[in-house]
Short mmCIF file of N, CA and C in Angstrom, two decimals:
data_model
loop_
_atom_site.label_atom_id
_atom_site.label_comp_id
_atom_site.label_asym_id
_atom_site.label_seq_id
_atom_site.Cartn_x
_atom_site.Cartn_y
_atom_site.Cartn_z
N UNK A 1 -9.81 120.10 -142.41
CA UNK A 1 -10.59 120.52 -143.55
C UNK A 1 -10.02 121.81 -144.12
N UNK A 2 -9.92 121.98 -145.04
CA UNK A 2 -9.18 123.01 -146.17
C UNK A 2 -10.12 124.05 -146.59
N UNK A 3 -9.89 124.94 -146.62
CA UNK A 3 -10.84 126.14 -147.03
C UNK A 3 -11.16 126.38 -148.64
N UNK A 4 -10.18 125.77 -149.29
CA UNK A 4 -9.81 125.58 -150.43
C UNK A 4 -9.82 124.42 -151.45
N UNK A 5 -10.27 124.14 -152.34
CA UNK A 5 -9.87 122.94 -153.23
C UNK A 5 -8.56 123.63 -154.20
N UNK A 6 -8.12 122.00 -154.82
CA UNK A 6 -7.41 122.20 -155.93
C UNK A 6 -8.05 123.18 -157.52
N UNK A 7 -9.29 122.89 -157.27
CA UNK A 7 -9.79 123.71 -158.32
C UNK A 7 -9.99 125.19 -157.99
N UNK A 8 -10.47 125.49 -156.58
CA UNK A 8 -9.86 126.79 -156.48
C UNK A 8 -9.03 127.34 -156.65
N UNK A 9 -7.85 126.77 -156.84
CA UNK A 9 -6.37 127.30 -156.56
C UNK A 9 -5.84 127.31 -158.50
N UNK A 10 -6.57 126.64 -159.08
CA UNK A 10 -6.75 126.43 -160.33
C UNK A 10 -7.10 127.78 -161.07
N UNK A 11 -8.56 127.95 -160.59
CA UNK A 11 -9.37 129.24 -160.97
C UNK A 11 -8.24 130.21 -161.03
N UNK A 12 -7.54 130.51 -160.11
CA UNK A 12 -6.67 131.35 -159.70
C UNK A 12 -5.42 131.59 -159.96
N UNK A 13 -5.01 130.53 -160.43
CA UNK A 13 -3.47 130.72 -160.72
C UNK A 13 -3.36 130.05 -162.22
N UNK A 14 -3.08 128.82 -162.87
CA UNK A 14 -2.94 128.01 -163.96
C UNK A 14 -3.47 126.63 -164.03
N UNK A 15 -3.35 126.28 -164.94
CA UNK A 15 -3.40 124.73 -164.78
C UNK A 15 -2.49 124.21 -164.15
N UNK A 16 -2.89 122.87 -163.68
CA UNK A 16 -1.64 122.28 -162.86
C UNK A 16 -1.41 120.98 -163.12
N UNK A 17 -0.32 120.08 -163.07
CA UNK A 17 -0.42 118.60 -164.24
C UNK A 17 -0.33 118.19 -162.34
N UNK A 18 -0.61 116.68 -162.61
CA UNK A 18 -0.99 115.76 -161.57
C UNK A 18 0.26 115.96 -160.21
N UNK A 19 1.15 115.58 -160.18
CA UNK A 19 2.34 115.98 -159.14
C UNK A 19 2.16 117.76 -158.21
N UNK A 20 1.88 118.41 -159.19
CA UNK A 20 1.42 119.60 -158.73
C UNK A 20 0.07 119.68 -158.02
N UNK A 21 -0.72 119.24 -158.30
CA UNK A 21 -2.35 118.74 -158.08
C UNK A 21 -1.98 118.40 -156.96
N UNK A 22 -1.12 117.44 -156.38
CA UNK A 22 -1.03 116.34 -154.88
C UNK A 22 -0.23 117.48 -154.49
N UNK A 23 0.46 117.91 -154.90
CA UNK A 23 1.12 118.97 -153.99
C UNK A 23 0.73 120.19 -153.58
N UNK A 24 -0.21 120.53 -153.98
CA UNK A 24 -1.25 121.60 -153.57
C UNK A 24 -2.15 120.98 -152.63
N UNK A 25 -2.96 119.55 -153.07
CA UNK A 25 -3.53 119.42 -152.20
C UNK A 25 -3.34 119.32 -150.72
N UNK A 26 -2.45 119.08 -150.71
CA UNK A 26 -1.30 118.50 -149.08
C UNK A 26 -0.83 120.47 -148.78
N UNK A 27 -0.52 121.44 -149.40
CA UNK A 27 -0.47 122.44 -148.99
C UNK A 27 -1.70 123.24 -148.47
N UNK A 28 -2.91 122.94 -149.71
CA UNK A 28 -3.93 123.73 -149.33
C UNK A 28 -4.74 123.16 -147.17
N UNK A 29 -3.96 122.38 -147.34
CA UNK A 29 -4.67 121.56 -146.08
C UNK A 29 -3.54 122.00 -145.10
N UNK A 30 -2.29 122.13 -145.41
CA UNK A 30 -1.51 122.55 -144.42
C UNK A 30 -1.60 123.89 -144.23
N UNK A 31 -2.27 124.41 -144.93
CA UNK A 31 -2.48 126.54 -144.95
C UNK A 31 -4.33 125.97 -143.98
N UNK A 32 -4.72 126.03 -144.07
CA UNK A 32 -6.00 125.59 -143.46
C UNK A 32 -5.37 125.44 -142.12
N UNK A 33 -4.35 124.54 -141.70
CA UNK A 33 -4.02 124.03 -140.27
C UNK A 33 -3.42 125.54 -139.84
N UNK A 34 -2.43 126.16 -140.28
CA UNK A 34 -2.10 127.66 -139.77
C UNK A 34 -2.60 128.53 -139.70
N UNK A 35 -3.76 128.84 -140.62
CA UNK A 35 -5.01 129.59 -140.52
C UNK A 35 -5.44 129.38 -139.19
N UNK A 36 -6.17 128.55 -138.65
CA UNK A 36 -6.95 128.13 -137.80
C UNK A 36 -5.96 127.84 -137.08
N UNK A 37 -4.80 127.94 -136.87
CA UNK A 37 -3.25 127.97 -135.72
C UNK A 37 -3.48 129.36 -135.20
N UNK A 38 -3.21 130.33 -136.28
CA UNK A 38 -2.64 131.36 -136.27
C UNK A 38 -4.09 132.69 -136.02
N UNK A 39 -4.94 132.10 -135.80
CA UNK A 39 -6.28 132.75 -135.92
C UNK A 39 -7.22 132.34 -134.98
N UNK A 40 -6.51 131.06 -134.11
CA UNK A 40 -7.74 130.45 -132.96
C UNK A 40 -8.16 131.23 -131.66
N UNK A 41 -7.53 132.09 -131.47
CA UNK A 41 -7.54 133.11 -130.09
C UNK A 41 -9.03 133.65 -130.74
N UNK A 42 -9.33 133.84 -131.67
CA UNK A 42 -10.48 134.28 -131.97
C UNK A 42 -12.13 133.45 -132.35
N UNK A 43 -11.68 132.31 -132.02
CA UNK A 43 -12.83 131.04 -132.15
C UNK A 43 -11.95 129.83 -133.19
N UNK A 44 -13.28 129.29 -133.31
CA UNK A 44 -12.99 128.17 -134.31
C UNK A 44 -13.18 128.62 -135.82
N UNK A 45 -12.62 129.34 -135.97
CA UNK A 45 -12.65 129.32 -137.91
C UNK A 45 -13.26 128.40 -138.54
N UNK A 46 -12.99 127.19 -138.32
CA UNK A 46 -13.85 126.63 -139.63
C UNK A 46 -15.52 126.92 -138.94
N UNK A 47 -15.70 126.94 -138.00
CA UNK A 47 -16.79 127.30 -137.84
C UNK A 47 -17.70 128.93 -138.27
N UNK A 48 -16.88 129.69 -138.06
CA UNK A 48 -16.80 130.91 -137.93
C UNK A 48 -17.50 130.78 -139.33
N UNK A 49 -16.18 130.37 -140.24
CA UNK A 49 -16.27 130.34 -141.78
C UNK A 49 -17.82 129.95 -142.15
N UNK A 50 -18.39 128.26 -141.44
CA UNK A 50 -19.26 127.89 -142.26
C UNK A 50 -20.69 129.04 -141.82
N UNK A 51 -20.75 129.67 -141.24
CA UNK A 51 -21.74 130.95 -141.06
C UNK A 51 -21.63 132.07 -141.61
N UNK A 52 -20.14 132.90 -142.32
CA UNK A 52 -20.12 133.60 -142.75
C UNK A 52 -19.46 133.47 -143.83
N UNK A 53 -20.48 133.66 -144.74
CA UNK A 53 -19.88 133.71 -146.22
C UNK A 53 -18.60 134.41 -146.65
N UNK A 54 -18.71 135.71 -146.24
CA UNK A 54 -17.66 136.51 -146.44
C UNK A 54 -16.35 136.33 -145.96
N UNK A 55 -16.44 135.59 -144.70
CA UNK A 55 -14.87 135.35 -144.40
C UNK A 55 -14.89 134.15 -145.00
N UNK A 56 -15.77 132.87 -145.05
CA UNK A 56 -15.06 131.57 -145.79
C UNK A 56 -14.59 132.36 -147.40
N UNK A 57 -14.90 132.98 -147.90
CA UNK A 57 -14.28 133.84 -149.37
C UNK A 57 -13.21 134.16 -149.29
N UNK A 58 -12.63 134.63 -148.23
CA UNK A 58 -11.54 135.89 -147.71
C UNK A 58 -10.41 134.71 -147.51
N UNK A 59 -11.19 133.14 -146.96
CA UNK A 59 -10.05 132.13 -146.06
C UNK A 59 -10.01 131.35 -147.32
N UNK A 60 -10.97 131.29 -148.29
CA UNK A 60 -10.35 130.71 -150.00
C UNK A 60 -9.52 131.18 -150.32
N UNK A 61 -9.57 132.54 -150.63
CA UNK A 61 -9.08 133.67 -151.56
C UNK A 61 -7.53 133.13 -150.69
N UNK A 62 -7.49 133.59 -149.66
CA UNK A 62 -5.73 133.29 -148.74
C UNK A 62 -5.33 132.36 -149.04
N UNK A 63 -5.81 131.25 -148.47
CA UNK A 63 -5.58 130.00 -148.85
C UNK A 63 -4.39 129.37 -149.94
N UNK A 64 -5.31 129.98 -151.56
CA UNK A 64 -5.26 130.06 -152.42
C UNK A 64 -3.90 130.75 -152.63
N UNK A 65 -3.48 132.05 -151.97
CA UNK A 65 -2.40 133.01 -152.09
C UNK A 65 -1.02 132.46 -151.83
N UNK A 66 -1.26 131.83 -150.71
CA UNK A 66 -0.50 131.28 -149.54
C UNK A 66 0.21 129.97 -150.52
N UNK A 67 -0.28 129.17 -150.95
CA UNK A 67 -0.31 127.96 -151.53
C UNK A 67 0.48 128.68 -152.94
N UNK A 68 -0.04 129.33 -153.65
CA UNK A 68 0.44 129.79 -154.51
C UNK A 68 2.18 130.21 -154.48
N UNK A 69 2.38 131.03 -153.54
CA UNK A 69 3.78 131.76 -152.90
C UNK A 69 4.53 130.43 -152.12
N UNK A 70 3.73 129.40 -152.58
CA UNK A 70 4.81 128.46 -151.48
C UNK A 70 5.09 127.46 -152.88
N UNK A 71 4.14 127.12 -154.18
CA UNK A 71 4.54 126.65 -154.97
C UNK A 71 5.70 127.64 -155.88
N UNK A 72 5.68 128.77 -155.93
CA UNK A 72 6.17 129.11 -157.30
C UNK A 72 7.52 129.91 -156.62
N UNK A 73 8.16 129.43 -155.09
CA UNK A 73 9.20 129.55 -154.69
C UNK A 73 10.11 128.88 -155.68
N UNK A 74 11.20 129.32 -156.14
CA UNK A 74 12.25 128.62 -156.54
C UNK A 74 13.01 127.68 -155.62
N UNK A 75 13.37 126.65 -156.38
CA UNK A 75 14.35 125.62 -155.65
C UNK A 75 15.13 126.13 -154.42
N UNK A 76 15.99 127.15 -154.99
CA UNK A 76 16.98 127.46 -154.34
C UNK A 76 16.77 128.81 -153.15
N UNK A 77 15.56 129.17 -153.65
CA UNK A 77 15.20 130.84 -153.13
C UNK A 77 15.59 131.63 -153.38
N UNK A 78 16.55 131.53 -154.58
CA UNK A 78 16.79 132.87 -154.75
C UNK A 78 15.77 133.89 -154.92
N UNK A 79 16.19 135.03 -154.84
CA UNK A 79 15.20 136.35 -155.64
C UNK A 79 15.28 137.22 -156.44
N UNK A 80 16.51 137.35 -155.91
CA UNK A 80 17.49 138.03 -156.72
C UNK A 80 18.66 137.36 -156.91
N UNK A 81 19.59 137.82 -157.97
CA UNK A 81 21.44 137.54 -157.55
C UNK A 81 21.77 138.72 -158.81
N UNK A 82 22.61 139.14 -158.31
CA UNK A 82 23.77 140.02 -158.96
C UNK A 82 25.24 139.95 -159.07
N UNK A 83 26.15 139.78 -160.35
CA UNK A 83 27.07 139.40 -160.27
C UNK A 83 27.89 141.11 -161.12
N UNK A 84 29.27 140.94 -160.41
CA UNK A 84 30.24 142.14 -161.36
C UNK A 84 31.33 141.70 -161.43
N UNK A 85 32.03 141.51 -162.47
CA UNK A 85 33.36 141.03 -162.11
C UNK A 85 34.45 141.82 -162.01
N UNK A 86 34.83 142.89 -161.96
CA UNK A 86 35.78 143.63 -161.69
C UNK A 86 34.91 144.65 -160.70
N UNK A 87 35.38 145.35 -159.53
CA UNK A 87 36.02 144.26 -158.83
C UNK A 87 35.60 143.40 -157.83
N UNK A 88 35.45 142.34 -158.38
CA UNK A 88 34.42 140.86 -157.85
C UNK A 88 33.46 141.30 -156.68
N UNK A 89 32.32 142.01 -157.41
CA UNK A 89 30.87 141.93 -156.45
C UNK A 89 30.11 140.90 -156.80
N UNK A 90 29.31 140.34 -155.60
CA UNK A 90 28.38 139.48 -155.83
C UNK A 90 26.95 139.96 -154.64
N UNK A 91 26.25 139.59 -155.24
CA UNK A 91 25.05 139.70 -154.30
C UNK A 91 24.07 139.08 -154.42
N UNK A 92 23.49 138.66 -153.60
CA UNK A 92 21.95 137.30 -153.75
C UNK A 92 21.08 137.73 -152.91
N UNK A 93 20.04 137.96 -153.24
CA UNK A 93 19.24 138.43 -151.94
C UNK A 93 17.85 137.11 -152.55
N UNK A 94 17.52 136.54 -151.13
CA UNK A 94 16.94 134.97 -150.70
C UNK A 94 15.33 135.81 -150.72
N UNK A 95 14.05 134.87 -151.58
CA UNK A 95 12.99 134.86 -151.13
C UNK A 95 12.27 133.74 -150.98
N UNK A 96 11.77 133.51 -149.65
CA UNK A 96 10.97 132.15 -149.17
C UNK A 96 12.16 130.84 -149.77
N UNK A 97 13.11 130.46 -149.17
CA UNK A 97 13.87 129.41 -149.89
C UNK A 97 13.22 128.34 -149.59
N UNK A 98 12.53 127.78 -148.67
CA UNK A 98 11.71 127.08 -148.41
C UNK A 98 10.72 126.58 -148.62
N UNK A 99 10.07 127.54 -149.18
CA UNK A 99 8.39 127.29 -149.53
C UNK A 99 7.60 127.44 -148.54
N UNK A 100 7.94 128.08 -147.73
CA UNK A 100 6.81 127.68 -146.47
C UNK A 100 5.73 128.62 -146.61
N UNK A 101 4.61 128.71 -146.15
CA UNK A 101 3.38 129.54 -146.20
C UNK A 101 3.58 130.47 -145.32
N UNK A 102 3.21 131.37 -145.78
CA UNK A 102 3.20 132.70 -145.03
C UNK A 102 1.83 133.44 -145.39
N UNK A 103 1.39 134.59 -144.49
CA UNK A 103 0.53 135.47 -144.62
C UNK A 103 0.99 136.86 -144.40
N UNK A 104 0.87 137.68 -145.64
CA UNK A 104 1.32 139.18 -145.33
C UNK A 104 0.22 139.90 -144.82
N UNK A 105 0.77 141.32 -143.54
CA UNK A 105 0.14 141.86 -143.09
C UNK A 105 -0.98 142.85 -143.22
N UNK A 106 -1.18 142.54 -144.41
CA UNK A 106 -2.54 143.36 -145.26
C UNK A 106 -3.35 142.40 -145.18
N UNK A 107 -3.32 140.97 -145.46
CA UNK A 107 -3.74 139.94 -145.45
C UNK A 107 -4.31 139.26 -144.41
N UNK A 108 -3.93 139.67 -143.13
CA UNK A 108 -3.92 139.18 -141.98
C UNK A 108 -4.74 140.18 -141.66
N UNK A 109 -4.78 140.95 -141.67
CA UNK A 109 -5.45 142.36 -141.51
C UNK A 109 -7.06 142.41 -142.22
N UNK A 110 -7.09 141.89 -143.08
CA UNK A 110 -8.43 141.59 -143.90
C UNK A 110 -9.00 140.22 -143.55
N UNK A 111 -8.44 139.25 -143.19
CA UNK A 111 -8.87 138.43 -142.16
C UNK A 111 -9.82 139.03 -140.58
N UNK A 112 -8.75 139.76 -139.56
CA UNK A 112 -8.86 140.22 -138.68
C UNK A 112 -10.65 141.05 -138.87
N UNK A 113 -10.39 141.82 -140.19
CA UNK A 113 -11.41 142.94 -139.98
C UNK A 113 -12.42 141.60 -140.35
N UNK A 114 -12.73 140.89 -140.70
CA UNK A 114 -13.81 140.27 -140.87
C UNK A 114 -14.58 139.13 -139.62
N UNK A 115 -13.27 139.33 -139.08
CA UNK A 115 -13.78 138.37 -137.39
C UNK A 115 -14.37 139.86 -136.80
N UNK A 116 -13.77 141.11 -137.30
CA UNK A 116 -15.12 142.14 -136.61
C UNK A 116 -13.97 142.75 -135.23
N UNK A 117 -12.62 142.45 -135.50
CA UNK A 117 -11.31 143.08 -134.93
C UNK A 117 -10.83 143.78 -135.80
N UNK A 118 -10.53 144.80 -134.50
CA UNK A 118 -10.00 146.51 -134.98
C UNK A 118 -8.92 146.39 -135.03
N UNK A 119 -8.72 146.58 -136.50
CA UNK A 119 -7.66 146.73 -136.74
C UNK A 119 -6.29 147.84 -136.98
N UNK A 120 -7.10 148.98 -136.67
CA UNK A 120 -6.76 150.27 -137.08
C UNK A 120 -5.20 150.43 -136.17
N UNK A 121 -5.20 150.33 -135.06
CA UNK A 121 -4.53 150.56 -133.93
C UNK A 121 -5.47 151.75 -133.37
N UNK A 122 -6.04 152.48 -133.49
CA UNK A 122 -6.32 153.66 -133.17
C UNK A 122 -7.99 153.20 -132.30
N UNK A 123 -8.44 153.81 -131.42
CA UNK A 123 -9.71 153.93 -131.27
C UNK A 123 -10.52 155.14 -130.78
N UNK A 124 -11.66 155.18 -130.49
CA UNK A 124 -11.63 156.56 -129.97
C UNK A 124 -13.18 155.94 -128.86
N UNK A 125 -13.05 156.23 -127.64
CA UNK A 125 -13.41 156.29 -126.56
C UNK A 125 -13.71 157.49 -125.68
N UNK A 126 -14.86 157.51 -125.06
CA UNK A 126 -15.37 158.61 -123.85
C UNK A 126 -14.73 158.31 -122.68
N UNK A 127 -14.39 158.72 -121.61
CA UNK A 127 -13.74 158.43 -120.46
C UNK A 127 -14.27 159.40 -119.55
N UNK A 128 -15.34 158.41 -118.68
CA UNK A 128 -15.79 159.50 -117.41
C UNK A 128 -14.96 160.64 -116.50
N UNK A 129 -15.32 161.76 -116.54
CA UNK A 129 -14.62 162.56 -115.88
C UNK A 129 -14.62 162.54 -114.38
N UNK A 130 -13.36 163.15 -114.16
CA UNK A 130 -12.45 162.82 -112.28
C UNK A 130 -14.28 163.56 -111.58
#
């Protein structure tokens, strides 16, 4: 189950003609499976989700992101390229050539804080004395 519809991902990004539509849908469901991969040490997410409003929002909103950054990868991945011809520089620097879904660590992090994990690194604790 997907955290997301096609019309969410709609709201959010553009219209989308039919080929795009099936291809989101089959992503938004494969970001759902890594979500709940990549997040199960902490329960069952979709469960989690259907009790708390705020994180099923947070696992749209991603969803949605994720799917997005995996459609509007270019063919090839590039990200860059730079060309000079005297004397013959070239440079290409690759983003996502693949398409694959990813989650950045701000992202993951705003997930985390909503399962109610500290995310800070830092804590602060009493420690009985010797």
């Amino acid at each position: 189950m997907a955290f997301a519809i096609t019309a969410d991902l709609v709201k959010r990004w553009r219209a989308l003609n039919q080929a795009e539509l099936e291809r989101a849908e089959v992503l938004l469901d494969d970001a759902a499976w890594w979500l709940r991969t990549w997040f199960s040490e902490f329960g069952n997410l979709t469960a989690l989700a259907a009790d708390d409003p705020e994180l099923a929002e947070g696992l749209l909103i991603l969803s949605c992101s994720m799917v997005k950054r995996a459609m509007t990868s270019a063919g090839d991945g590039v990200g860059q390229a730079q060309q000079v011809m005297g004397p013959f520089t070239a440079q290409i620097s690759y983003r996502n050539p693949e398409g694959n879904l990813y989650v950045y660590s701000a992202e993951r992090d705003a997930i985390l804080t909503l399962l109610g994990v500290n995310t800070s690194g830092a804590v602060s604790m009493e420690s009985p004395g010797l």
